[in-house]
Amino acid sequence: MAKHRDIDANNLASFLARVANAEKASHGRFLEKSPEELLLEGDVLGPLRAVSNEDAGVLFQVRDTYFCRYRAGETVNVAVIDPKTKKLKIATSSHIKFVGFPAPGLVEVFLPNTLKMFGAEAELFLLPANSAGIHWNLRKKLLAIDDSGLKASHKKISLKSIKQGMSKHTRGLNTVQKEAVSFLVENDLNGLVQGPPGTGKTHLIVSLIKILIDSGLKVGVASLTHSAVDNVLSKLIRSGVSVDEVARVAGDVNRIKFELYDESDSDRLLGGSFKALSAKGEFAGDTTFKVLGATLHSYALSDTKPDIDVLIIDEASQVPIYFQSFLDGICSRVIQFGDHKQLPPVVNIEKHNLPSVDIFSYEIEKQNYPMLETQYRMNKVVQSWSSNRFYQGKLHPHTSNNERDILAGFNQEGKFSSASIVHFHAHNGATINNASPYEASMVADLVEAIHNRGGLPLTEIGIVTPHRTHAGAVCAKLQDKFGVMVAQSILVDTVERFQGQEKETILLSLGADRDSTLKGDKGFIGDGRRLNVSVTRAKSRFYCLASNKLINQTRKQKNATHLKSFFDWCETKREDDKESA
């Protein structure tokens, strides 16, 4: 068995098998617990009841539900209750076309018409899709790789001509971004660039792609998720690259995030699987496409992908380490953009003998790399904890956002009013199943104050919470206060959904009164990378709401260094609003 980029493939294959088995076991709990338990945890949505049948699909409704973890375009498993065991039984899989909130406590889900097979009276439940099969397919593909088929062809390119054409597309870059481009070109278009929050990573990627395609090169854009791929491609097209020169590959076109593109561009975007596009001759000869976008799963599993000269991977720190074995076979020149101080891959394996769990961390330990240092999102106060904690104090705000505070007028008398940038609101409210109704009410009151007295649009307020159960409690209070239609304009979600987003004001509502994992820096709440992402979504103001019980537990834990540091920072910067309930 070959070694792929210095990692033994047997170890990778073994790791993939463990990941697949862990996914299978994790998914198995949905079939072991009662539906009532699963609904309380927030992973399962139901019971869904059909309210209308249309040619395109079936509209279902779920009552007494305020938060839905599923989004349009996602693939889900559909289950029914087994009359014998009274547990859930998976019946089929489907993809969601639409999710809406028409009334308080009511969720609507639109699913394809294949679900008419259940009948109008059936009660259905949605579960996360089981990805164990994909991991087994990746393992099979990995084991089939041998030395003769490992490496993609290495086309000779003129680095001199690339350098000569760089100035055209680097005028809008700052000094460190320009140095990053030069670094990559000098390294034969191989290497890493670390992009901390708000540092213009996507802007740099777009500029680099335009430099490369102007030099006659074909560029592959990849990431773990469809949304990350479409984020880059949509911005590339808006920057002036013709949509006719972009090919968007997806085995299921429903997974493409068409909403990120301008309507006129999404209609013309070339889409389909590698196999389907190859059969149409889209990749034959001198084709018009210059940029090819696909997830790494598509690149790794396809046998019909065309040659590309450079592969650019965005959000590489979220790409699991086992994809390392496929990179040489995809392209001989690979550029990774990521940040190992933000969210890692979702891999349910704690102990392993691999150097890291993601491709970015693995490569970053072996080579020098540029780190983008100027950020264009946060003011100097909001960015201070993350800069000092994770980036050696090197992160600094651009002059345009250094003193940013859109809520500077939010200083009138009244609850929550303050000129402070960072706020810390501690309380003694009770928590039930990682959700705090008391804290959720505080969140709703705070949002109302920021909106009414501070004049901030609700669309510029984001609420981050670790647990879906607490997200549901928050959404319920927001619907009570603003009505369901207005409440929908306020983004409430877990930290995983917030990466890549930004809002003028972020509220981190921890909800739980203890970190049940008790693993400190490796715990669910205390993970430094999750905290880093939570804080750095804010542009003007950051609020943290937490129970005194959680704060006191954290103070006593020796291994909760990140959460202690975070609480210390909040208390140092805060408006002192501790209360005794």
mmCIF file of C-alpha atoms in Angstrom, residues 2 15 34 70 146 152 176 188 199 249 272 301 411 452 454 486 499-500 506 541 556:
data_model
loop_
_atom_site.group_PDB
_atom_site.id
_atom_site.type_symbol
_atom_site.label_atom_id
_atom_site.label_comp_id
_atom_site.label_asym_id
_atom_site.label_seq_id
_atom_site.Cartn_x
_atom_site.Cartn_y
_atom_site.Cartn_z
ATOM 1 C CA ALA A 2 1.320 3.413 -0.976
ATOM 2 C CA PHE A 15 -9.591 5.668 10.159
ATOM 3 C CA SER A 34 -38.292 6.735 21.757
ATOM 4 C CA TYR A 70 -32.900 21.251 8.550
ATOM 5 C CA ASP A 146 -1.968 2.237 -6.415
ATOM 6 C CA ALA A 152 -2.212 13.547 -11.760
ATOM 7 C CA VAL A 176 -0.001 40.664 3.192
ATOM 8 C CA ASP A 188 4.837 26.484 -8.085
ATOM 9 C CA THR A 199 -9.382 38.853 6.735
ATOM 10 C CA VAL A 249 -20.430 19.883 -10.743
ATOM 11 C CA GLY A 272 -24.563 18.230 -13.315
ATOM 12 C CA LEU A 301 -15.208 9.522 -6.079
ATOM 13 C CA ASN A 411 -26.776 54.726 25.433
ATOM 14 C CA ASN A 452 -36.237 49.685 19.293
ATOM 15 C CA GLY A 454 -30.655 51.258 19.285
ATOM 16 C CA VAL A 486 -40.793 39.351 12.023
ATOM 17 C CA GLN A 499 -19.167 30.047 10.303
ATOM 18 C CA GLY A 500 -18.733 32.329 7.288
ATOM 19 C CA ILE A 506 -23.980 38.878 17.991
ATOM 20 C CA ARG A 541 -21.228 44.600 19.520
ATOM 21 C CA LYS A 556 -13.379 25.084 39.090
#
